[in-house]
Amino acid sequence: MTYRQIKEYDAEKVTLSCGPASYVSVPDFYTGKSIFLTGVTGFLGKVFLEKLLFSCKDIENIYILIREKKGKTPLQRIEELFNKPLFSRLKGKDPQCVKKVTPIIGDLSEPGLGISKADEETLLEKVSVVFHVAANVQFHKELKEIINTNVGGTKYVLQLCQRMKEIKAFIHVSTAYCNTDQKVLEERVYPPPAELSEVLKFLQQPQHDNKKRIKEFFKHQPNSYTFAKALAETYIAENCGHVPTIIIRPSIISASLKEPLPGWLDTWNGATGLITASYNGANRVLLGEGSNILDLIPVDFVANLAIVAAARCSSFSSLKVYNCCSSGCNPLTLKQLINHMNHVEFDKNVSIIFTNNKPSLSTLTFFLQTTPSFTADMFLRVTGKSPRYMKIQSKLTMVQKALSYFTSHSWVMKADNSRKLYASLSIQDRQTFPCDPMDIDWKQYITIYIEGINQFLMKKLV
């Protein structure tokens, strides 16, 4: 048997053993239910919203947490959201789907999410599934602000869940990089890098920007984002109580593989900026080794896994963790990534020098990137055109600084729970909600990724 045949055979066995009457499909689970979704204006949040409405058509309502914006009403912001390209297939299938989306005015960093009493009562009465996707994703944000949003916001969402009358599942989206001291990441909650109570006490002090003290808190954490996410996981594990709870840990979220559009993305975050710069020749040097694993996961796989996990959450007796990662079963090395880039176009020649030596990185960057960019800008000035190459290098420097820790280290992130969950689904559900990293053909995917960058970020016609 091929791998795909084995998976289909396993799925048939699960369906038969459960019996046709006992197996509840994922779309059927969501029938008549109301959802509360945070982070809907973010990259992943948009895909969540589109997929829930497209594939779970009998959902009752989706309440979305959204901040007030000057000059625009909440309904105008929703209309603006639905005018984006990723909602085109949904509107073609169900033009009235927008009526199922209800804005809840609030802010993740505010106590109680800053929502009105009336909206709170609506959520407590009607919502049964909560997807907490919102987060401050800036790596080096001031610690007090990011703790307030990523830990405090998680606390407020969980407290709301604990008061919901019909709560069936609380899904918290974390990150696989909140435990970077683990070379092999299991699907469980690890001890926190610091006690949350100590961190909060420190942040209340006048000198809460003491870099030495913050470094002591971080230990092996590379930045404030991963640190805050680790603390949020611990808070959930210690306080979820009776609420059926799931933690989803995606690795580096990248362009969609298939849905809602192949290669869709709307952000330069993650690996996208570095991949673009390397593909276009602006980046020639990377800190790390070619054998290091770059753990990419398509954005549609993350949304699908979370949606499926919520539908199966009622069968769990305790908190469940799912790593949404590729390195444990279908790894992609940096060298393989470069090789796949060279197959996107016939005459492409992407060449990257890898080094673990920071002084060498600086020297190579100066001669291979800075000097040619400066020379090119001089030529543009002479010909009466605006310089642009040094500006690109300046932005690239910030990207390299943010990602150097991740390119210079390598991890294996297991996804056994995630793959077992996927294997337990019916064939129809597996076709509707693909999320097994083994199904990613990296050579094909990198082509889709590059084409998506050109189409949706570079605004090129492909």
XYZ file of C-alpha atoms in Angstrom:
462
model
C 0.000 0.000 0.000
C 1.053 3.589 -0.578
C 1.113 6.003 2.376
C -2.093 7.667 1.160
C -3.865 4.294 0.767
C -2.844 3.305 4.295
C -4.235 6.584 5.667
C -7.535 6.086 3.797
C -7.741 2.497 5.060
C -7.181 3.665 8.649
C -9.855 6.334 8.288
C -12.343 3.761 6.974
C -11.571 1.479 9.961
C -12.243 4.336 12.399
C -15.540 5.186 10.712
C -16.663 1.549 10.659
C -15.675 0.897 14.265
C -17.537 3.963 15.461
C -20.526 3.156 13.303
C -22.152 5.530 10.796
C -24.564 6.795 13.432
C -21.918 7.658 16.046
C -19.429 9.468 13.811
C -20.157 13.194 13.769
C -18.531 15.020 10.889
C -16.635 18.223 11.566
C -19.173 20.455 9.732
C -22.028 18.722 11.614
C -20.351 19.491 14.940
C -20.549 23.216 14.137
C -24.183 23.102 12.978
C -26.252 25.580 14.983
C -23.285 26.642 17.115
C -21.986 30.154 17.691
C -18.259 30.918 17.679
C -16.169 33.621 19.331
C -13.002 34.451 17.386
C -10.197 36.817 18.367
C -7.468 38.044 16.023
C -9.698 38.071 12.959
C -7.848 40.972 11.300
C -4.534 39.083 11.453
C -3.039 36.738 8.855
C -4.197 33.514 10.533
C -7.453 34.976 11.856
C -8.704 35.822 8.368
C -8.135 32.230 7.240
C -10.005 30.934 10.313
C -13.012 33.111 9.538
C -13.108 32.205 5.843
C -12.697 28.468 6.430
C -15.326 28.271 9.174
C -17.887 30.037 6.995
C -16.960 28.150 3.818
C -16.732 24.583 5.120
C -19.090 24.742 8.125
C -21.988 26.441 6.365
C -24.549 25.787 9.102
C -22.722 27.727 11.804
C -25.202 30.005 13.577
C -23.014 33.055 14.257
C -19.373 34.070 14.463
C -18.686 36.841 16.947
C -15.389 38.576 16.268
C -13.428 40.723 18.698
C -12.501 43.903 16.878
C -11.050 47.207 18.020
C -12.610 50.553 17.311
C -10.985 52.468 14.486
C -11.407 56.167 13.921
C -13.486 57.005 10.893
C -14.849 53.473 10.422
C -17.771 51.698 12.043
C -17.437 48.021 12.995
C -19.723 47.009 10.123
C -17.599 49.026 7.686
C -14.488 47.247 8.940
C -16.182 43.862 8.402
C -17.232 44.899 4.901
C -13.657 45.980 4.205
C -12.420 42.622 5.482
C -14.753 40.686 3.189
C -13.581 42.681 0.167
C -10.139 41.073 0.404
C -9.182 38.434 -2.217
C -9.224 35.491 0.192
C -12.999 35.843 0.663
C -13.765 35.649 -3.069
C -14.669 31.940 -3.152
C -16.821 32.299 -0.026
C -18.817 35.213 -1.429
C -19.253 33.293 -4.672
C -20.718 30.370 -2.739
C -22.729 32.327 -0.160
C -23.086 36.084 -0.765
C -25.102 36.433 2.459
C -22.431 34.850 4.697
C -21.379 38.230 6.077
C -24.671 38.380 7.974
C -23.418 35.580 10.237
C -20.514 37.736 11.430
C -21.158 40.021 14.385
C -18.570 42.517 15.679
C -17.774 42.659 19.389
C -16.024 45.936 20.161
C -13.132 45.355 22.526
C -9.391 45.202 23.063
C -7.260 42.239 24.096
C -5.176 44.377 26.436
C -8.158 45.764 28.369
C -9.575 44.128 31.520
C -12.468 41.887 30.560
C -11.417 42.512 26.920
C -13.021 45.944 27.205
C -16.348 44.658 25.876
C -19.741 46.059 26.836
C -22.014 44.370 29.343
C -24.571 43.645 26.629
C -22.000 42.011 24.354
C -20.641 40.013 27.274
C -24.104 38.635 28.033
C -24.566 37.687 24.379
C -21.300 35.735 24.370
C -22.066 34.013 27.673
C -25.508 32.918 26.446
C -24.777 31.867 22.868
C -21.113 30.926 22.312
C -19.949 27.318 22.626
C -16.572 27.366 20.811
C -13.832 29.970 21.315
C -10.776 30.392 19.079
C -8.214 32.672 20.697
C -5.940 33.612 17.794
C -5.103 37.238 18.638
C -1.620 38.126 19.879
C 1.042 40.781 19.665
C 3.530 39.059 17.336
C 6.349 41.617 17.494
C 9.474 39.775 18.658
C 11.109 42.572 20.606
C 8.148 44.537 21.905
C 8.486 46.169 25.319
C 7.919 43.398 27.878
C 5.134 45.064 29.858
C 3.057 45.670 26.753
C 3.447 42.179 25.320
C 2.736 40.491 28.669
C -0.362 42.626 29.051
C -1.627 41.568 25.622
C -0.454 37.977 25.210
C -0.832 36.800 28.804
C -3.402 39.250 30.151
C -5.553 38.907 27.025
C -5.424 35.108 27.264
C -6.456 35.338 30.917
C -9.492 37.478 30.057
C -10.583 35.161 27.229
C -10.290 32.075 29.452
C -12.214 33.775 32.257
C -14.980 34.510 29.768
C -14.997 30.856 28.663
C -15.374 29.707 32.264
C -18.649 31.624 32.505
C -20.120 30.502 29.166
C -23.189 28.320 29.635
C -22.640 26.135 26.555
C -18.844 26.030 26.284
C -17.661 22.996 24.291
C -14.102 24.011 23.416
C -11.516 26.706 24.072
C -8.721 26.733 21.474
C -5.631 28.796 22.232
C -3.121 29.393 19.421
C 0.390 29.466 20.880
C 3.749 28.989 19.126
C 6.065 26.003 18.811
C 8.955 28.320 19.684
C 7.890 29.012 23.271
C 10.138 26.119 24.390
C 13.341 26.712 22.443
C 15.427 25.025 25.150
C 13.927 21.722 24.004
C 15.741 20.241 20.997
C 12.868 17.788 20.602
C 9.499 19.403 21.323
C 6.802 17.070 22.613
C 3.085 17.827 22.625
C 2.800 18.798 26.273
C 3.049 21.914 28.430
C 6.556 22.489 29.778
C 7.577 24.319 32.978
C 7.623 28.093 32.399
C 10.891 30.024 32.008
C 9.821 32.171 34.987
C 7.025 32.405 37.516
C 4.247 34.627 36.155
C 3.663 36.153 39.595
C 7.313 37.247 39.781
C 7.181 38.732 36.288
C 4.003 40.671 37.055
C 5.471 41.946 40.324
C 8.598 43.109 38.480
C 6.532 44.899 35.807
C 4.741 46.917 38.474
C 8.027 48.415 39.634
C 9.293 51.773 38.296
C 12.397 50.108 36.802
C 10.503 47.429 34.873
C 12.809 47.925 31.875
C 15.877 46.576 33.721
C 17.537 44.594 30.899
C 19.629 42.442 33.218
C 16.562 41.324 35.180
C 14.591 40.697 31.987
C 17.430 38.541 30.651
C 17.309 36.503 33.860
C 13.595 35.916 33.295
C 14.061 34.919 29.651
C 16.703 32.227 30.278
C 16.716 30.395 26.920
C 13.897 32.437 25.393
C 15.030 34.379 22.281
C 12.580 37.282 22.581
C 9.666 38.769 24.504
C 7.083 37.211 22.170
C 8.089 33.581 22.806
C 8.565 34.359 26.505
C 5.024 35.717 26.834
C 3.588 32.774 24.899
C 5.308 30.336 27.269
C 3.779 32.103 30.276
C 0.357 32.099 28.613
C 0.522 28.317 28.144
C 1.328 27.841 31.831
C -1.530 30.120 32.859
C -3.959 28.091 30.743
C -2.698 24.748 32.081
C -3.114 25.924 35.675
C -6.461 27.686 35.267
C -8.522 26.023 32.506
C -10.446 23.969 35.085
C -13.669 22.486 33.672
C -13.300 24.177 30.283
C -12.397 21.681 27.502
C -9.116 23.237 26.359
C -6.696 22.767 23.478
C -3.360 24.461 22.765
C -2.341 24.619 19.109
C 1.360 25.246 18.546
C 2.159 26.259 14.966
C 5.765 26.671 13.870
C 6.567 29.343 11.232
C 3.209 30.082 9.618
C 3.627 30.570 5.879
C 1.530 31.037 2.729
C -1.494 28.806 2.188
C -0.992 25.557 0.320
C -4.482 25.412 -1.198
C -7.078 27.444 0.681
C -8.653 29.867 0.350
C -6.285 30.588 -2.567
C -3.002 28.784 -3.317
C -0.097 30.841 -1.985
C -2.305 33.409 -0.260
C -0.652 35.638 2.344
C -0.882 39.279 3.387
C 2.107 39.775 5.682
C 5.894 39.939 5.466
C 6.207 38.384 8.918
C 7.665 34.961 9.595
C 10.049 33.662 6.953
C 8.406 35.510 4.055
C 10.633 38.618 4.069
C 13.837 36.587 4.229
C 12.680 34.132 1.557
C 11.733 37.020 -0.744
C 15.062 38.789 -0.224
C 17.010 35.574 -0.837
C 15.006 34.698 -3.929
C 15.488 38.174 -5.419
C 19.223 38.296 -4.644
C 19.075 40.994 -1.944
C 20.136 38.497 0.725
C 23.263 36.408 0.137
C 24.320 35.348 3.640
C 22.586 33.547 6.515
C 23.642 32.818 10.066
C 23.388 29.053 10.496
C 24.006 25.842 8.578
C 22.372 24.483 5.458
C 21.422 21.351 7.390
C 19.339 23.313 9.908
C 15.601 22.698 9.652
C 13.257 25.524 8.747
C 9.924 24.446 10.184
C 7.328 25.965 7.854
C 3.613 25.196 8.109
C 0.996 26.521 5.641
C -1.577 28.836 7.205
C -4.516 26.719 5.997
C -3.079 23.676 7.820
C -3.078 25.635 11.100
C -6.695 26.750 10.743
C -7.828 23.275 9.673
C -6.127 21.539 12.594
C -7.654 23.940 15.124
C -11.139 23.614 13.616
C -10.898 19.813 13.667
C -9.438 19.735 17.193
C -12.317 21.820 18.539
C -14.817 19.416 16.991
C -13.200 16.512 18.866
C -12.510 18.384 22.104
C -15.508 17.009 24.031
C -13.926 13.538 24.112
C -10.885 14.779 26.069
C -10.721 14.630 29.849
C -7.806 17.060 30.144
C -5.928 19.785 28.297
C -4.576 18.610 24.934
C -1.597 20.031 23.023
C -1.160 19.778 19.257
C 2.075 20.801 17.554
C 1.249 22.063 14.078
C 4.751 21.540 12.696
C 6.588 19.777 9.885
C 10.094 19.093 11.255
C 9.168 15.927 13.152
C 7.767 14.036 10.159
C 8.527 15.964 6.955
C 11.575 18.196 7.584
C 12.750 20.937 5.229
C 16.367 22.078 5.598
C 17.631 25.529 4.665
C 19.731 23.990 1.893
C 16.691 22.167 0.494
C 14.729 25.419 0.617
C 17.371 27.151 -1.522
C 17.415 24.223 -3.969
C 13.618 24.357 -4.319
C 13.791 28.119 -4.954
C 16.053 27.424 -7.917
C 13.360 25.262 -9.497
C 10.695 27.985 -9.436
C 12.126 29.610 -12.572
C 14.195 27.877 -15.230
C 17.136 30.295 -15.118
C 17.025 31.076 -11.378
C 20.272 30.916 -9.406
C 19.673 31.557 -5.715
C 22.971 31.265 -3.860
C 23.313 31.604 -0.088
C 26.473 31.391 2.022
C 25.921 29.882 5.474
C 28.112 30.773 8.422
C 27.943 30.287 12.199
C 30.486 33.036 12.810
C 28.926 36.461 13.472
C 32.025 38.506 12.488
C 32.160 36.533 9.218
C 28.450 37.224 8.723
C 29.079 40.978 9.058
C 32.060 40.904 6.674
C 30.289 38.832 4.031
C 27.164 40.985 4.303
C 29.225 44.134 3.759
C 30.944 42.862 0.603
C 28.090 40.826 -0.910
C 25.097 42.985 -0.006
C 25.904 46.456 1.342
C 28.587 47.416 -1.187
C 26.612 46.323 -4.300
C 23.490 48.068 -2.949
C 25.386 51.300 -2.304
C 26.898 51.165 -5.798
C 23.505 50.516 -7.382
C 21.999 53.500 -5.546
C 24.849 55.710 -6.741
C 24.067 54.701 -10.304
C 20.373 55.477 -9.794
C 21.216 58.930 -8.467
C 23.478 59.663 -11.441
C 20.702 58.687 -13.846
C 18.186 60.895 -12.040
C 16.283 58.079 -10.321
C 15.451 57.603 -6.655
C 17.787 55.293 -4.710
C 16.165 52.195 -3.205
C 18.661 49.387 -2.664
C 20.146 50.597 0.629
C 16.623 51.049 1.966
C 15.964 47.408 1.127
C 19.169 46.410 2.930
C 18.150 48.399 5.977
C 14.857 46.515 6.197
C 16.645 43.243 5.533
C 19.001 43.888 8.450
C 16.028 44.091 10.807
C 14.582 40.867 9.403
C 17.929 39.065 9.770
C 18.255 40.264 13.350
C 14.797 38.947 14.199
C 15.286 35.571 12.518
C 18.992 34.841 13.066
C 18.280 32.861 16.232
C 15.886 30.606 14.320
C 18.152 30.033 11.289
C 21.178 29.321 13.507
C 19.352 26.678 15.578
C 17.483 23.524 14.650
C 14.653 21.690 16.391
C 12.561 18.587 15.891
C 8.937 19.319 16.733
C 6.808 16.217 17.048
C 3.253 16.225 15.716
C 2.082 12.762 16.779
C -1.146 13.991 18.409
C -1.968 16.122 15.384
C -1.415 13.298 12.920
C -3.397 10.807 15.026
C -6.282 13.264 15.174
C -6.191 13.696 11.408
C -6.009 9.924 10.848
C -9.158 9.452 12.986
C -11.284 11.533 10.616
C -13.525 10.227 7.867
C -12.172 10.443 4.342
C -14.555 13.312 3.594
C -13.411 15.320 6.614
C -9.785 14.694 5.718
C -10.380 16.017 2.244
C -12.176 19.076 3.620
C -9.696 19.863 6.418
C -6.202 18.761 5.271
C -3.608 19.300 7.999
C -1.128 16.396 7.893
C 2.406 17.801 7.310
C 3.333 14.567 5.535
C 1.122 15.669 2.649
C 3.308 18.698 1.866
C 5.481 18.319 -1.231
C 8.128 20.936 -0.434
C 9.323 21.446 -4.006
C 5.760 22.109 -5.149
C 4.926 24.190 -2.087
C 7.929 26.533 -2.392
C 6.831 27.300 -5.958
C 3.313 28.082 -4.692
C 4.819 30.193 -1.890
C 6.984 32.279 -4.247
C 4.114 32.766 -6.680
C 1.902 33.838 -3.760
C 4.486 36.409 -2.676
C 4.596 37.808 -6.199
C 0.827 37.899 -6.580
C -0.362 39.048 -3.167
C 2.588 41.011 -1.750
C 4.647 42.138 -4.732
C 1.448 42.711 -6.724
C 2.832 40.990 -9.807
C 0.669 39.082 -12.270
C 1.732 35.441 -12.416
